[in-house]
Amino acid sequence: MKLRWCRNCNVPLISDRCESCGELGLEVPISRTSDPRPAWESDLKLLREVLEKEYGAGCYADLLRNGDSVVLFGRAPYMDTSYEVISDGAVLGHLFFDLFSFSWKFKPSEAGAVRIEHRMEKINRVADKGEVVGEAKEGDPDFKLTLNGIACKIGNKYVITRVFKGRKAIDVKQDRKLLFEANEREIGLKGSRASLFIYRMWRKHGKLVVSFSGGKDSAVILDLAEKSGCDYIVYFNDTGIEMPETVEQSKKADIVGSAGDSFWRYVPKFGPPARDYRWCCKVLKLVPTYKALKGVTKMTLVGQRRFESLDRMRSKKVWMNDWLPGILTAAPINEWTALDAWLYVMSRKVEVNKLYFMGFERIGCYLCPSARISDFLKVKEIHPELWKRWEDFLFSTGWSENQVKYGLWRWIDVPKRFRIFGEGRKRIELSEASKIPRERLMNLAKTSSPEDPAVMIRASFCAGCGVCSTYCDAIEIRNGLAFITDRCNSCGLCNRLCPLLLHH
Ligand code: SF4
Ligand code: SF4
Ligand SMILES: [Zn+2]
């Protein structure tokens, strides 16, 4: 995505031209994953603390020269949370949670270094990226400036991690806060286009369901649906592992689907949910949603945006979700950036989840495997009792201090760069066929054959989660296990749906 900035008004723009002064916006070179959003008070507080600790008192004022300039935080690719700090039309540096020291750090960019160079130690030489430019001892600063770049402390050496291009920081002429004036028409346009889309969907498909997750994007959809004049109801799905602030948002819903205590019932059998083993999505979201919405609507609206992640970059605006047969899903703000959504929220005074202002970038289950360690530390701080329950579970099932500290349960196949922190878990292995109860095997074999690995795995490890029985009437849950009745026509669908098979 592109981010533009008006040099005159010193504000970000969501279209090419500034609506306040007419100037063409200058493109800010942000990362591909960035999707920046406004930095809130809690974000700036963190930035200030980190800057002053690392570079001395007064550093925050040096970096953000205009105390009242707009500051945006974008996402940068990294092992844990990393924000591009964007202000005055430039990326000033990265604020990131360093897993090695388990603390937040700030690494200035070229534009940022120009502003705080008097606070940084120097290495008086020119060097290329990757070159070792000095020894580092304990207590030495994390970053030093060279004549043409920045060196990072890696182990006991300083290594050049970035060579500057010689581009000067942008001169800020004025510091007026014209954020809304500079973007108002475009926000209005985007809003009316999305509302019109919703209206058309309603005319075509009848009563709509707004899937409200408690996040800002779905709060925008709710507001747009209201303005469109369509007939809709609001649905909230409670996974049972939401933060109280999110559950609070469910007051806005007409129907609340609930997974009850499913998570705690099935986690001993499935193991922790993982990025490459999201049984949680099926059991806690898709199944309760399908049960609640079956026969209620032909279309749901979701707040999904394609800039949210690289995975979603190519997603369509209307699609059929395999897990919601007969119900179309539409994403009216698919092309919006986070900045579009936030400008809409702020200018239309849409009420959003408090968690955003406590430093959470995304709203979701509190132990979501997609979350970062820095998010978990925040959960632990705000709701220690919730985090304790999860940690207690992990420790009681054999995870070590280290595996918990670095969240290694978040993968089945732990990525290489995380393996320095420890091992992952054992996969569910296909147990030897002789150990599988024969009766179970023969029952499940009706769906395929007794040699099918899917059948063997289901026969050995069925958790009784009911995912398969939700989608096929030929399956019943008996004594906590899936039982295939005579109505089965061997279509094999259930073998593709079972969460046990997700990582095979
Ligand atoms: S076989 Fe059915 S009930 Fe058992 S774990 Fe798989 S989906 Fe759940
Ligand atoms: S999904 Fe297909 S194979 Fe599985 S129980 Fe139903 S009819 Fe049989
Ligand atoms: Zn302007």
Short mmCIF file of C-alpha atoms and ligand atoms in Angstrom, two decimals:
data_model
loop_
_atom_site.label_atom_id
_atom_site.label_comp_id
_atom_site.label_asym_id
_atom_site.label_seq_id
_atom_site.Cartn_x
_atom_site.Cartn_y
_atom_site.Cartn_z
CA MET A 1 0.00 0.00 0.00
CA LYS A 2 0.99 3.62 -0.45
CA LEU A 3 1.07 6.24 2.23
CA ARG A 4 1.13 9.88 1.18
CA TRP A 5 1.89 12.91 3.26
CA CYS A 6 1.08 16.58 2.73
CA ARG A 7 4.23 18.58 3.28
CA ASN A 8 2.34 21.82 3.75
CA CYS A 9 -0.12 20.64 6.32
CA ASN A 10 2.14 17.93 7.71
CA VAL A 11 -0.55 15.26 7.83
CA PRO A 12 -1.00 11.82 6.24
CA LEU A 13 -3.36 11.63 3.27
CA ILE A 14 -5.66 8.81 2.26
CA SER A 15 -5.85 10.08 -1.33
CA ASP A 16 -3.20 11.55 -3.65
CA ARG A 17 -3.93 15.19 -3.01
CA CYS A 18 -4.41 17.16 0.17
CA GLU A 19 -7.99 18.39 0.39
CA SER A 20 -6.95 21.25 2.59
CA CYS A 21 -4.20 22.91 0.50
CA GLY A 22 -4.42 21.04 -2.80
CA GLU A 23 -0.78 19.91 -2.74
CA LEU A 24 0.12 16.51 -4.19
CA GLY A 25 1.10 14.22 -1.31
CA LEU A 26 4.64 12.95 -1.04
CA GLU A 27 4.96 9.16 -0.88
CA VAL A 28 6.40 7.89 2.40
CA PRO A 29 8.54 4.77 1.90
CA ILE A 30 6.85 2.34 4.27
CA SER A 31 7.15 -1.42 4.46
CA ARG A 32 4.82 -3.65 2.42
CA THR A 33 3.14 -4.97 5.54
CA SER A 34 2.85 -1.59 7.23
CA ASP A 35 -0.86 -0.55 7.04
CA PRO A 36 -0.22 2.30 9.50
CA ARG A 37 -2.67 3.55 12.09
CA PRO A 38 -2.65 6.51 14.46
CA ALA A 39 -0.40 6.06 17.48
CA TRP A 40 -2.46 6.36 20.66
CA GLU A 41 -1.41 7.83 23.95
CA SER A 42 -0.32 4.47 25.33
CA ASP A 43 1.83 3.89 22.21
CA LEU A 44 3.50 7.29 22.58
CA LYS A 45 4.06 6.68 26.25
CA LEU A 46 5.87 3.46 25.42
CA LEU A 47 7.90 5.20 22.71
CA ARG A 48 8.89 7.96 25.12
CA GLU A 49 9.95 5.51 27.81
CA VAL A 50 12.07 3.50 25.40
CA LEU A 51 13.71 6.56 23.85
CA GLU A 52 14.54 8.20 27.12
CA LYS A 53 15.89 5.01 28.60
CA GLU A 54 18.10 4.25 25.62
CA TYR A 55 19.15 7.70 24.48
CA GLY A 56 18.62 9.92 27.50
CA ALA A 57 16.02 12.38 28.79
CA GLY A 58 14.69 14.72 26.12
CA CYS A 59 15.16 12.25 23.29
CA TYR A 60 11.44 11.97 22.63
CA ALA A 61 11.24 15.71 22.03
CA ASP A 62 14.29 15.53 19.77
CA LEU A 63 12.80 12.77 17.66
CA LEU A 64 9.25 14.12 17.39
CA ARG A 65 10.29 17.74 17.01
CA ASN A 66 6.78 19.04 16.70
CA GLY A 67 5.19 17.78 19.83
CA ASP A 68 1.84 17.99 18.07
CA SER A 69 2.67 16.32 14.77
CA VAL A 70 0.59 13.34 13.75
CA VAL A 71 2.36 10.08 14.60
CA LEU A 72 1.47 6.80 12.91
CA PHE A 73 2.52 3.27 13.81
CA GLY A 74 2.86 0.77 10.96
CA ARG A 75 3.71 -2.91 11.14
CA ALA A 76 7.16 -4.05 10.12
CA PRO A 77 8.13 -7.66 9.56
CA TYR A 78 9.93 -9.05 12.61
CA MET A 79 9.94 -12.02 14.98
CA ASP A 80 7.70 -10.20 17.43
CA THR A 81 5.97 -6.82 17.39
CA SER A 82 7.76 -4.14 15.41
CA TYR A 83 6.31 -0.74 14.56
CA GLU A 84 7.51 1.73 11.99
CA VAL A 85 7.24 5.08 13.72
CA ILE A 86 6.03 7.51 11.07
CA SER A 87 5.82 11.27 11.57
CA ASP A 88 6.55 14.47 9.66
CA GLY A 89 6.32 12.48 6.43
CA ALA A 90 9.12 10.06 7.22
CA VAL A 91 9.74 6.74 8.92
CA LEU A 92 11.76 7.86 11.93
CA GLY A 93 12.70 4.40 13.11
CA HIS A 94 11.43 1.11 14.47
CA LEU A 95 10.02 0.48 17.90
CA PHE A 96 10.22 -3.26 18.47
CA PHE A 97 9.97 -5.92 21.13
CA ASP A 98 13.35 -7.61 21.25
CA LEU A 99 12.98 -11.27 22.15
CA PHE A 100 16.64 -11.60 23.11
CA SER A 101 16.52 -9.00 25.86
CA PHE A 102 12.75 -9.34 26.38
CA SER A 103 12.35 -5.58 26.21
CA TRP A 104 11.28 -2.83 23.82
CA LYS A 105 13.93 -1.03 21.77
CA PHE A 106 14.09 1.79 19.28
CA LYS A 107 16.28 1.72 16.21
CA PRO A 108 16.40 5.04 14.36
CA SER A 109 16.12 5.20 10.59
CA GLU A 110 18.11 7.69 8.59
CA ALA A 111 15.53 10.44 9.13
CA GLY A 112 15.37 9.59 12.82
CA ALA A 113 19.14 9.43 13.20
CA VAL A 114 19.46 12.98 11.81
CA ARG A 115 17.32 14.14 14.72
CA ILE A 116 18.98 12.23 17.55
CA GLU A 117 22.54 11.76 16.27
CA HIS A 118 23.97 13.97 19.03
CA ARG A 119 22.74 11.34 21.46
CA MET A 120 24.27 8.36 19.68
CA GLU A 121 27.77 6.98 19.86
CA LYS A 122 29.70 7.05 16.60
CA ILE A 123 32.03 4.78 14.73
CA ASN A 124 34.12 7.00 12.51
CA ARG A 125 34.15 5.04 9.28
CA VAL A 126 32.34 4.15 6.09
CA ALA A 127 31.25 0.53 5.79
CA ASP A 128 28.98 -1.77 3.78
CA LYS A 129 25.95 -3.69 4.98
CA GLY A 130 26.97 -6.83 6.90
CA GLU A 131 30.46 -5.55 7.69
CA VAL A 132 31.75 -5.91 11.25
CA VAL A 133 32.85 -2.48 12.45
CA GLY A 134 33.81 -3.02 16.08
CA GLU A 135 33.69 -5.04 19.27
CA ALA A 136 30.82 -4.72 21.71
CA LYS A 137 30.92 -5.18 25.45
CA GLU A 138 28.13 -5.56 27.93
CA GLY A 139 26.50 -2.23 28.64
CA ASP A 140 27.42 -0.79 25.23
CA PRO A 141 24.55 0.81 23.31
CA ASP A 142 22.48 -1.36 20.96
CA PHE A 143 23.04 0.92 17.99
CA LYS A 144 25.91 3.16 16.87
CA LEU A 145 26.09 5.52 13.92
CA THR A 146 28.77 5.19 11.29
CA LEU A 147 29.54 7.83 8.66
CA ASN A 148 27.11 6.22 6.22
CA GLY A 149 24.79 3.99 8.20
CA ILE A 150 23.86 2.29 11.41
CA ALA A 151 25.57 -0.57 13.25
CA CYS A 152 23.70 -3.02 15.48
CA LYS A 153 25.12 -4.82 18.47
CA ILE A 154 24.89 -8.52 17.61
CA GLY A 155 26.53 -10.71 20.23
CA ASN A 156 29.90 -9.11 20.95
CA LYS A 157 30.22 -7.26 17.64
CA TYR A 158 28.85 -4.22 15.88
CA VAL A 159 27.51 -5.13 12.45
CA ILE A 160 26.21 -2.71 9.81
CA THR A 161 22.51 -3.39 9.35
CA ARG A 162 21.61 -0.38 7.26
CA VAL A 163 23.44 1.89 4.87
CA PHE A 164 21.89 5.32 4.47
CA LYS A 165 21.02 6.63 1.07
CA GLY A 166 21.88 10.21 1.90
CA ARG A 167 18.28 11.34 1.75
CA LYS A 168 17.68 14.24 4.09
CA ALA A 169 14.88 14.29 6.61
CA ILE A 170 11.87 16.24 5.48
CA ASP A 171 11.75 19.84 6.53
CA VAL A 172 8.55 20.52 8.31
CA LYS A 173 7.24 23.90 7.37
CA GLN A 174 4.14 23.99 9.49
CA ASP A 175 2.72 21.88 12.19
CA ARG A 176 -0.95 22.42 11.81
CA LYS A 177 -3.12 19.49 12.64
CA LEU A 178 -5.28 19.29 9.59
CA LEU A 179 -5.73 15.56 9.61
CA PHE A 180 -9.47 15.63 9.05
CA GLU A 181 -9.66 18.67 6.80
CA ALA A 182 -7.03 17.13 4.55
CA ASN A 183 -8.99 13.87 4.18
CA GLU A 184 -12.64 14.62 4.87
CA ARG A 185 -14.06 14.33 1.35
CA GLU A 186 -12.27 11.04 0.72
CA ILE A 187 -13.48 9.50 3.99
CA GLY A 188 -17.00 10.57 3.09
CA LEU A 189 -16.66 9.08 -0.39
CA LYS A 190 -15.33 5.78 0.87
CA GLY A 191 -18.09 5.63 3.46
CA SER A 192 -20.87 6.28 0.96
CA ARG A 193 -19.46 3.81 -1.54
CA ALA A 194 -19.36 1.10 1.12
CA SER A 195 -22.86 1.96 2.32
CA LEU A 196 -24.17 1.77 -1.23
CA PHE A 197 -22.52 -1.63 -1.64
CA ILE A 198 -24.24 -2.84 1.54
CA TYR A 199 -27.57 -1.47 0.32
CA ARG A 200 -27.20 -3.31 -2.99
CA MET A 201 -26.31 -6.56 -1.21
CA TRP A 202 -29.44 -6.21 0.90
CA ARG A 203 -31.62 -5.65 -2.20
CA LYS A 204 -30.13 -8.73 -3.76
CA HIS A 205 -29.87 -11.15 -0.83
CA GLY A 206 -32.44 -9.93 1.69
CA LYS A 207 -31.81 -9.50 5.41
CA LEU A 208 -28.10 -9.18 6.18
CA VAL A 209 -26.16 -10.28 9.22
CA VAL A 210 -23.33 -8.05 10.39
CA SER A 211 -20.65 -10.26 11.92
CA PHE A 212 -19.45 -8.07 14.70
CA SER A 213 -16.17 -9.16 16.27
CA GLY A 214 -15.63 -6.31 18.69
CA GLY A 215 -12.83 -4.92 16.51
CA LYS A 216 -12.74 -1.50 14.87
CA ASP A 217 -13.30 -2.77 11.32
CA SER A 218 -16.53 -4.49 12.21
CA ALA A 219 -17.55 -1.42 14.21
CA VAL A 220 -17.16 0.53 10.95
CA ILE A 221 -19.33 -2.03 9.12
CA LEU A 222 -22.00 -1.68 11.78
CA ASP A 223 -22.03 2.09 11.33
CA LEU A 224 -22.13 1.79 7.54
CA ALA A 225 -24.96 -0.76 7.65
CA GLU A 226 -26.94 1.60 9.84
CA LYS A 227 -26.38 4.47 7.41
CA SER A 228 -27.24 2.35 4.37
CA GLY A 229 -30.83 1.95 5.47
CA CYS A 230 -30.77 -1.82 4.93
CA ASP A 231 -32.43 -4.46 7.07
CA TYR A 232 -29.81 -6.20 9.19
CA ILE A 233 -29.15 -7.94 12.46
CA VAL A 234 -25.91 -8.04 14.41
CA TYR A 235 -24.15 -11.28 15.30
CA PHE A 236 -21.36 -11.68 17.83
CA ASN A 237 -19.51 -14.94 18.32
CA ASP A 238 -18.06 -15.48 21.76
CA THR A 239 -15.21 -17.97 21.55
CA GLY A 240 -15.08 -18.29 25.33
CA ILE A 241 -11.49 -17.02 25.37
CA GLU A 242 -12.18 -13.35 24.65
CA MET A 243 -10.98 -10.53 26.83
CA PRO A 244 -13.73 -8.96 28.99
CA GLU A 245 -13.41 -5.69 27.04
CA THR A 246 -14.40 -7.56 23.88
CA VAL A 247 -17.24 -9.46 25.51
CA GLU A 248 -18.51 -6.07 26.67
CA GLN A 249 -18.87 -5.14 22.98
CA SER A 250 -21.30 -8.02 22.45
CA LYS A 251 -24.00 -5.80 23.96
CA LYS A 252 -24.37 -4.38 20.46
CA ALA A 253 -25.43 -7.77 19.07
CA ASP A 254 -28.92 -9.16 18.45
CA ILE A 255 -27.68 -12.74 18.38
CA VAL A 256 -24.73 -13.98 20.42
CA GLY A 257 -23.28 -17.31 19.40
CA SER A 258 -21.18 -19.00 22.01
CA ALA A 259 -18.60 -21.72 22.07
CA GLY A 260 -19.14 -21.99 25.83
CA ASP A 261 -16.30 -23.83 27.50
CA SER A 262 -15.38 -25.77 24.33
CA PHE A 263 -11.86 -24.44 24.36
CA TRP A 264 -11.06 -25.78 27.81
CA ARG A 265 -12.89 -29.01 27.07
CA TYR A 266 -10.97 -29.79 23.90
CA VAL A 267 -7.56 -28.26 24.46
CA PRO A 268 -6.35 -31.26 26.52
CA LYS A 269 -7.07 -33.43 23.48
CA PHE A 270 -6.09 -31.18 20.58
CA GLY A 271 -3.23 -29.45 22.37
CA PRO A 272 -2.61 -25.67 22.19
CA PRO A 273 -3.96 -24.03 19.05
CA ALA A 274 -1.14 -23.17 16.67
CA ARG A 275 -0.56 -20.99 13.65
CA ASP A 276 -0.31 -24.15 11.57
CA TYR A 277 -3.02 -25.96 13.54
CA ARG A 278 -5.98 -23.70 14.02
CA TRP A 279 -8.50 -26.16 15.35
CA CYS A 280 -9.70 -23.27 17.49
CA CYS A 281 -11.12 -21.40 14.47
CA LYS A 282 -13.22 -24.38 13.48
CA VAL A 283 -14.41 -25.35 16.94
CA LEU A 284 -14.80 -21.90 18.51
CA LYS A 285 -15.82 -19.74 15.58
CA LEU A 286 -17.04 -21.52 12.47
CA VAL A 287 -19.18 -24.18 14.09
CA PRO A 288 -21.04 -21.89 16.54
CA THR A 289 -21.48 -19.31 13.76
CA TYR A 290 -22.89 -21.85 11.35
CA LYS A 291 -25.24 -23.20 14.00
CA ALA A 292 -26.45 -19.70 14.86
CA LEU A 293 -26.87 -18.39 11.31
CA LYS A 294 -28.13 -21.44 9.42
CA GLY A 295 -31.46 -20.47 7.92
CA VAL A 296 -31.25 -16.91 9.30
CA THR A 297 -29.58 -15.16 6.37
CA LYS A 298 -28.07 -15.60 2.93
CA MET A 299 -25.29 -13.11 3.50
CA THR A 300 -23.05 -11.93 6.31
CA LEU A 301 -20.96 -8.78 6.28
CA VAL A 302 -17.51 -8.86 7.81
CA GLY A 303 -14.95 -6.15 8.52
CA GLN A 304 -12.14 -7.98 6.76
CA ARG A 305 -9.62 -5.77 4.90
CA ARG A 306 -7.06 -6.99 2.44
CA PHE A 307 -4.25 -4.89 3.94
CA GLU A 308 -4.63 -6.68 7.27
CA SER A 309 -2.12 -9.31 6.25
CA LEU A 310 -0.29 -10.66 3.24
CA ASP A 311 -2.61 -13.69 3.29
CA ARG A 312 -5.60 -11.48 2.74
CA MET A 313 -3.99 -9.33 0.07
CA ARG A 314 -5.74 -11.17 -2.75
CA SER A 315 -9.03 -11.90 -1.04
CA LYS A 316 -12.25 -11.14 -2.88
CA LYS A 317 -15.04 -8.84 -1.83
CA VAL A 318 -17.79 -11.49 -1.90
CA TRP A 319 -17.17 -15.20 -1.45
CA MET A 320 -18.66 -18.47 -0.26
CA ASN A 321 -17.02 -19.76 2.90
CA ASP A 322 -16.79 -23.56 2.84
CA TRP A 323 -17.66 -23.61 6.52
CA LEU A 324 -20.86 -21.61 6.10
CA PRO A 325 -22.61 -23.54 3.32
CA GLY A 326 -25.40 -21.54 1.70
CA ILE A 327 -24.27 -18.24 3.23
CA LEU A 328 -22.25 -15.71 1.25
CA THR A 329 -19.72 -13.50 3.01
CA ALA A 330 -19.08 -9.93 1.89
CA ALA A 331 -16.34 -7.52 2.94
CA PRO A 332 -17.62 -3.99 2.20
CA ILE A 333 -14.38 -2.31 3.31
CA ASN A 334 -12.02 -4.82 1.74
CA GLU A 335 -9.92 -2.11 0.03
CA TRP A 336 -9.70 0.18 3.04
CA THR A 337 -6.43 0.75 4.84
CA ALA A 338 -6.21 0.88 8.63
CA LEU A 339 -5.83 4.64 8.32
CA ASP A 340 -9.08 4.88 6.32
CA ALA A 341 -10.87 2.89 8.99
CA TRP A 342 -9.42 4.92 11.85
CA LEU A 343 -10.17 8.25 10.19
CA TYR A 344 -13.73 7.02 9.72
CA VAL A 345 -13.96 5.93 13.36
CA MET A 346 -12.52 9.18 14.68
CA SER A 347 -14.46 11.57 12.46
CA ARG A 348 -17.78 9.70 12.82
CA LYS A 349 -17.20 9.11 16.52
CA VAL A 350 -17.80 5.37 16.22
CA GLU A 351 -17.37 3.66 19.57
CA VAL A 352 -14.60 1.06 19.53
CA ASN A 353 -13.08 -1.50 21.85
CA LYS A 354 -11.00 0.01 24.67
CA LEU A 355 -8.24 -2.53 24.08
CA TYR A 356 -6.94 -0.54 21.11
CA PHE A 357 -6.01 2.29 23.41
CA MET A 358 -4.23 -0.06 25.78
CA GLY A 359 -1.73 -0.99 23.10
CA PHE A 360 -3.43 -3.90 21.35
CA GLU A 361 -3.09 -3.78 17.59
CA ARG A 362 -5.63 -6.49 16.94
CA ILE A 363 -8.62 -7.73 18.85
CA GLY A 364 -9.02 -11.44 19.26
CA CYS A 365 -8.83 -14.32 21.69
CA TYR A 366 -6.33 -13.58 24.40
CA LEU A 367 -4.21 -16.64 23.71
CA CYS A 368 -4.49 -16.48 19.91
CA PRO A 369 -1.44 -18.21 18.41
CA SER A 370 -1.17 -15.38 15.85
CA ALA A 371 -0.51 -12.90 18.64
CA ARG A 372 2.97 -11.79 19.66
CA ILE A 373 4.84 -12.23 22.92
CA SER A 374 4.49 -8.52 23.57
CA ASP A 375 0.69 -8.95 23.32
CA PHE A 376 0.75 -11.82 25.80
CA LEU A 377 2.73 -9.68 28.25
CA LYS A 378 0.01 -7.05 27.98
CA VAL A 379 -2.72 -9.63 28.60
CA LYS A 380 -0.79 -10.78 31.63
CA GLU A 381 -0.59 -7.21 32.89
CA ILE A 382 -4.24 -6.29 32.31
CA HIS A 383 -5.90 -9.64 33.11
CA PRO A 384 -3.41 -11.69 35.12
CA GLU A 385 -6.06 -14.27 36.05
CA LEU A 386 -6.77 -15.09 32.40
CA TRP A 387 -3.12 -15.52 31.56
CA LYS A 388 -2.51 -17.61 34.66
CA ARG A 389 -5.16 -20.10 33.65
CA TRP A 390 -3.47 -20.55 30.28
CA GLU A 391 0.03 -20.81 31.75
CA ASP A 392 -1.19 -23.28 34.34
CA PHE A 393 -2.61 -25.41 31.56
CA LEU A 394 0.65 -25.30 29.59
CA PHE A 395 2.81 -26.16 32.60
CA SER A 396 0.47 -28.94 33.67
CA THR A 397 0.72 -30.53 30.23
CA GLY A 398 4.50 -30.59 30.20
CA TRP A 399 5.55 -27.36 28.52
CA SER A 400 8.73 -25.90 29.99
CA GLU A 401 9.36 -22.40 31.37
CA ASN A 402 11.24 -21.50 28.20
CA GLN A 403 8.69 -22.90 25.79
CA VAL A 404 6.03 -20.86 27.55
CA LYS A 405 8.16 -17.72 27.77
CA TYR A 406 8.84 -17.71 24.03
CA GLY A 407 5.40 -18.99 23.07
CA LEU A 408 6.75 -22.03 21.27
CA TRP A 409 3.33 -23.67 21.53
CA ARG A 410 2.26 -21.28 18.75
CA TRP A 411 3.47 -23.68 16.05
CA ILE A 412 3.52 -27.36 15.23
CA ASP A 413 6.52 -26.74 13.02
CA VAL A 414 8.46 -24.09 14.92
CA PRO A 415 10.13 -21.73 12.41
CA LYS A 416 13.90 -22.01 12.27
CA ARG A 417 14.62 -18.59 13.74
CA PHE A 418 12.59 -19.47 16.84
CA ARG A 419 14.28 -22.78 17.42
CA ILE A 420 17.13 -21.05 19.22
CA PHE A 421 14.66 -20.56 22.06
CA GLY A 422 13.78 -24.23 22.33
CA GLU A 423 11.89 -27.13 20.85
CA GLY A 424 8.30 -27.31 19.72
CA ARG A 425 5.84 -30.07 20.46
CA LYS A 426 5.51 -33.60 19.23
CA ARG A 427 3.13 -33.98 16.30
CA ILE A 428 0.14 -36.23 16.60
CA GLU A 429 1.73 -39.31 15.08
CA LEU A 430 -0.22 -41.97 13.39
CA SER A 431 -0.16 -44.59 16.09
CA GLU A 432 0.45 -48.13 14.99
CA ALA A 433 -2.70 -49.59 13.56
CA SER A 434 -2.72 -52.41 16.09
CA LYS A 435 -3.21 -49.91 18.91
CA ILE A 436 -6.33 -48.37 17.42
CA PRO A 437 -9.48 -49.88 18.90
CA ARG A 438 -10.75 -52.10 16.13
CA GLU A 439 -14.38 -51.23 16.68
CA ARG A 440 -13.65 -47.52 16.31
CA LEU A 441 -11.60 -48.09 13.21
CA MET A 442 -14.30 -50.12 11.51
CA ASN A 443 -16.95 -47.56 12.39
CA LEU A 444 -15.00 -44.64 10.96
CA ALA A 445 -13.90 -46.71 7.99
CA LYS A 446 -17.44 -46.32 6.61
CA THR A 447 -16.36 -42.85 5.54
CA SER A 448 -13.42 -44.14 3.50
CA SER A 449 -11.31 -47.22 4.24
CA PRO A 450 -9.51 -48.59 7.33
CA GLU A 451 -6.15 -47.87 5.68
CA ASP A 452 -6.92 -44.19 5.16
CA PRO A 453 -4.60 -42.25 7.53
CA ALA A 454 -7.42 -39.76 8.18
CA VAL A 455 -9.63 -42.57 9.39
CA MET A 456 -6.86 -43.98 11.60
CA ILE A 457 -6.17 -40.61 13.16
CA ARG A 458 -9.82 -39.92 13.83
CA ALA A 459 -10.28 -43.42 15.27
CA SER A 460 -7.34 -42.92 17.64
CA PHE A 461 -7.64 -39.33 18.71
CA CYS A 462 -11.25 -38.17 18.26
CA ALA A 463 -11.92 -35.36 20.71
CA GLY A 464 -15.67 -35.42 20.24
CA CYS A 465 -15.63 -31.78 19.20
CA GLY A 466 -18.67 -32.13 16.98
CA VAL A 467 -17.25 -30.34 13.96
CA CYS A 468 -17.98 -33.31 11.70
CA SER A 469 -21.45 -33.88 13.13
CA THR A 470 -22.36 -30.22 12.57
CA TYR A 471 -21.91 -30.62 8.84
CA CYS A 472 -23.18 -34.15 8.33
CA ASP A 473 -26.39 -35.63 9.69
CA ALA A 474 -24.97 -39.15 9.38
CA ILE A 475 -22.65 -38.51 12.35
CA GLU A 476 -23.64 -38.53 16.00
CA ILE A 477 -21.51 -37.82 19.03
CA ARG A 478 -21.85 -40.80 21.39
CA ASN A 479 -19.98 -40.96 24.71
CA GLY A 480 -17.83 -38.07 23.57
CA LEU A 481 -16.80 -39.70 20.29
CA ALA A 482 -17.86 -39.33 16.67
CA PHE A 483 -20.04 -42.25 15.60
CA ILE A 484 -20.84 -42.90 11.95
CA THR A 485 -24.39 -44.13 11.47
CA ASP A 486 -25.83 -46.12 8.58
CA ARG A 487 -26.90 -42.94 6.84
CA CYS A 488 -23.28 -42.40 5.73
CA ASN A 489 -22.82 -42.43 1.95
CA SER A 490 -19.01 -42.44 2.12
CA CYS A 491 -18.63 -38.99 0.61
CA GLY A 492 -15.49 -38.42 2.72
CA LEU A 493 -16.29 -34.82 3.64
CA CYS A 494 -15.91 -35.43 7.38
CA ASN A 495 -12.33 -36.58 6.86
CA ARG A 496 -11.50 -33.19 5.39
CA LEU A 497 -13.27 -31.22 8.11
CA CYS A 498 -11.89 -32.90 11.23
CA PRO A 499 -9.50 -30.48 13.01
CA LEU A 500 -7.18 -33.40 13.87
CA LEU A 501 -6.19 -33.56 10.22
CA LEU A 502 -5.34 -29.89 9.87
CA HIS A 503 -1.61 -30.36 10.11
CA HIS A 504 -1.31 -33.59 8.19
S1 SF4 B 1 -13.85 -37.05 14.32
FE1 SF4 B 1 -15.41 -35.44 14.43
S2 SF4 B 1 -15.83 -35.18 16.61
FE2 SF4 B 1 -13.89 -36.34 16.43
S3 SF4 B 1 -12.30 -34.77 16.54
FE3 SF4 B 1 -12.77 -35.10 14.37
S4 SF4 B 1 -14.34 -33.57 13.88
FE4 SF4 B 1 -14.21 -33.70 16.11
S1 SF4 B 2 -19.50 -36.65 5.72
FE1 SF4 B 2 -19.76 -38.19 4.14
S2 SF4 B 2 -18.32 -39.82 4.70
FE2 SF4 B 2 -18.56 -38.53 6.52
S3 SF4 B 2 -20.20 -39.52 7.68
FE3 SF4 B 2 -21.16 -37.95 6.40
S4 SF4 B 2 -21.78 -39.05 4.56
FE4 SF4 B 2 -20.26 -40.34 5.61
ZN ZN B 3 -2.11 20.13 2.71
#
